[in-house]
Amino acid sequence: MNPDRAAICDLLAEYGALIDMAKFDEWLGLFAEECRYQIVPRENFDRGLPAALVFCDSRAMLEDRIRALREANKYNIHTDRHVIGLPRISEDGPALEAPFAVFQTDQEGETRLFATGLYRDRLEISGRDLKIRDKLILLDTFAVPTLLATPL
Amino acid sequence: MSRHGLRPLRVGIIDGAVFGTLAEDAEPLEDYLGPPILAQLRRLFDRPVRVLGYNRQRIRGNWKLYAENTRDNYHASLLHEFLVTFGLDRSTQTGGVKMDARHRHNITWAEADSDTDEFAHQAYAGAGVRNDFLSLKEPSLVTFRPERDDKLNLVVTSVFPSAVFVQISNSLAVRQIRPRGVDEVEVFQTMLGYEDDPPEMTLHRLRQTNLVGPAGLVSMEDGEAIEIAHRASGPDPDRATIIELGGGGVISDRDYRVTDVPLRGFWSYYAELLGIEPEGAVR
């Protein structure tokens, strides 16, 4: 059975909201047990080059990323705001493609456009849940402002 | 070319790495680099490389702060807490700094498995620094696979003014420091592997690209640190702050990791080039 459009939109809404609320454990819960997460600069993707900014080809690596973010990495204190556009859905997979923008606001209330690009997700239906099996984030904003710490 | 107003560059090549300069009176490239730097470049480029991709980091700070960053050995295990938290790269390892005769370039180096966990625990506890090293769920992220007869698992070669050649574990890269005015710099990084890497080694390198770049587990902090330093130095252009971490005196190679002496080498040559050397300046 294919998931309906509403369920896929709910998943995307949860995805953005959980990052923006810094609920990273719950965010990890949106991924399948076997999953992949990559942020690839568009200039690499267009040339067929494989290097990513973030390359997690297992759930363990994605969990290490989040642990490092909590325990080790230092970064500018900010609020993320994900604005995720309407997805194009293909029943093969199922898969989706959705544009996104992430705005960052600093402690003085100044907002800048931090990143924009395209999500390409392959999903997995497990029981009543919809999980992300493979998330490819094509980053249009490949000149990364300052640093990229919290997930896109 | 003259009809289009293009300025010719003088170009030199070291095993495939192309250097360019607009200076008409520049010394021959090999003389400019000097033997230690040349040896490191020949080590890195001992086989044909394959470009794995690029990344770019825009930092709202002056480019010289980035040139300082790659020459400063203090900050690595203090600022880049990923290294210490997971006990990976430690000031207690065998390592040091090596410069050219004029001290304008620098090699920061360290050897794998050259200290014990016990020794590091004691040293870090004595210094009041975190020593409850955590472990990763996916250790291959940081596993070093030796590729040569040496044990070097960290080599950061800074070439004055704007090039950096980097080996961190098995991730290999060339960084170009591109000033975008006084207040902004782009760090443009080319990620490398070798043409004869088997697919499994390419995958290993792609995993280790997680360590470097604007989202690098080891390197991301540099962007924020440079912006803070740049902001702090802006308001009082006529005043100065000096922190002599490594003290003054002679600029020379060190066989220990806790030093920032190459940074003084950078500024000494910069001051010479700009004709702003103070009296009694150390070269």
CSV table of C-alpha atoms in Angstrom, one decimal, chain A residues 39 41 43-44 47-61 63-65 67-69 71-77 110 112 142-150, chain B residues 50-60 78-82 85-86 130 134-138 141 186 188 191 203 206-207 209-210 212 214-217 220-221 223-224 227:
chain,number,residue,atom,x,y,z
A,39,ILE,CA,24.4,16.8,2.4
A,41,PRO,CA,27.1,20.6,-2.4
A,43,GLU,CA,28.6,21.9,-7.5
A,44,ASN,CA,29.7,18.4,-6.7
A,47,ARG,CA,29.8,17.2,-11.8
A,48,GLY,CA,29.1,13.7,-10.6
A,49,LEU,CA,31.6,14.1,-7.7
A,50,PRO,CA,30.8,12.0,-4.6
A,51,ALA,CA,32.2,14.2,-1.8
A,52,ALA,CA,29.6,15.4,0.7
A,53,LEU,CA,29.7,17.9,3.6
A,54,VAL,CA,28.0,15.3,5.8
A,55,PHE,CA,28.2,11.7,4.8
A,56,CYS,CA,26.4,9.2,7.1
A,57,ASP,CA,25.9,5.9,5.4
A,58,SER,CA,24.7,4.2,8.5
A,59,ARG,CA,22.4,5.0,11.4
A,60,ALA,CA,25.4,4.6,13.7
A,61,MET,CA,27.2,7.4,11.9
A,63,GLU,CA,23.9,9.0,15.8
A,64,ASP,CA,27.6,9.8,16.2
A,65,ARG,CA,27.0,13.1,14.5
A,67,ARG,CA,26.3,12.9,19.9
A,68,ALA,CA,29.3,15.0,18.7
A,69,LEU,CA,26.9,18.0,18.3
A,71,GLU,CA,29.0,16.6,23.6
A,72,ALA,CA,31.8,18.1,21.6
A,73,ASN,CA,31.2,20.6,18.8
A,74,LYS,CA,31.0,24.3,19.5
A,75,TYR,CA,29.0,26.5,17.2
A,76,ASN,CA,27.2,29.8,17.0
A,77,ILE,CA,24.1,29.8,19.2
A,110,GLU,CA,19.1,39.0,13.2
A,112,ARG,CA,19.9,35.3,7.6
A,142,PHE,CA,27.3,25.5,-1.2
A,143,ALA,CA,29.3,28.5,-0.1
A,144,VAL,CA,28.4,27.6,3.5
A,145,PRO,CA,28.1,30.7,5.8
A,146,THR,CA,30.3,30.4,8.8
A,147,LEU,CA,29.7,26.7,9.6
A,148,LEU,CA,27.2,23.9,9.4
A,149,ALA,CA,26.5,22.2,12.8
A,150,THR,CA,22.8,21.5,13.2
B,50,ARG,CA,41.5,11.9,-8.0
B,51,VAL,CA,39.2,14.8,-7.1
B,52,LEU,CA,36.4,13.6,-4.9
B,53,GLY,CA,34.7,17.0,-4.7
B,54,TYR,CA,34.8,20.5,-3.2
B,55,ASN,CA,33.5,22.4,-0.3
B,56,ARG,CA,33.4,26.1,0.6
B,57,GLN,CA,33.2,28.0,3.8
B,58,ARG,CA,32.5,31.7,4.0
B,59,ILE,CA,33.9,33.2,7.1
B,60,ARG,CA,33.2,36.8,8.1
B,78,LEU,CA,41.2,22.9,22.9
B,79,LEU,CA,38.8,24.3,20.4
B,80,HIS,CA,38.1,21.2,18.3
B,81,GLU,CA,36.7,19.2,21.2
B,82,PHE,CA,35.6,16.3,19.0
B,85,THR,CA,36.0,14.0,23.6
B,86,PHE,CA,36.6,10.9,21.6
B,130,ARG,CA,38.3,16.6,29.9
B,134,LEU,CA,33.9,8.7,24.8
B,135,SER,CA,33.7,6.2,22.0
B,136,LEU,CA,32.1,6.3,18.6
B,137,LYS,CA,29.4,4.0,17.4
B,138,GLU,CA,31.0,3.9,14.0
B,141,LEU,CA,35.0,7.4,10.9
B,186,GLU,CA,36.3,31.9,1.6
B,188,PHE,CA,37.8,26.6,-0.7
B,191,MET,CA,38.9,16.7,-1.4
B,203,LEU,CA,34.3,5.0,0.6
B,206,LEU,CA,34.3,9.8,1.8
B,207,ARG,CA,33.4,8.8,5.4
B,209,THR,CA,35.4,13.9,4.8
B,210,ASN,CA,33.0,14.2,7.7
B,212,VAL,CA,36.8,18.4,7.6
B,214,PRO,CA,32.4,23.7,7.0
B,215,ALA,CA,30.5,20.8,8.6
B,216,GLY,CA,33.6,19.0,9.7
B,217,LEU,CA,33.4,17.2,13.1
B,220,MET,CA,33.7,23.4,11.9
B,221,GLU,CA,34.6,25.5,15.0
B,223,GLY,CA,34.5,29.4,11.3
B,224,GLU,CA,33.0,30.7,14.5
B,227,GLU,CA,34.4,35.5,13.3
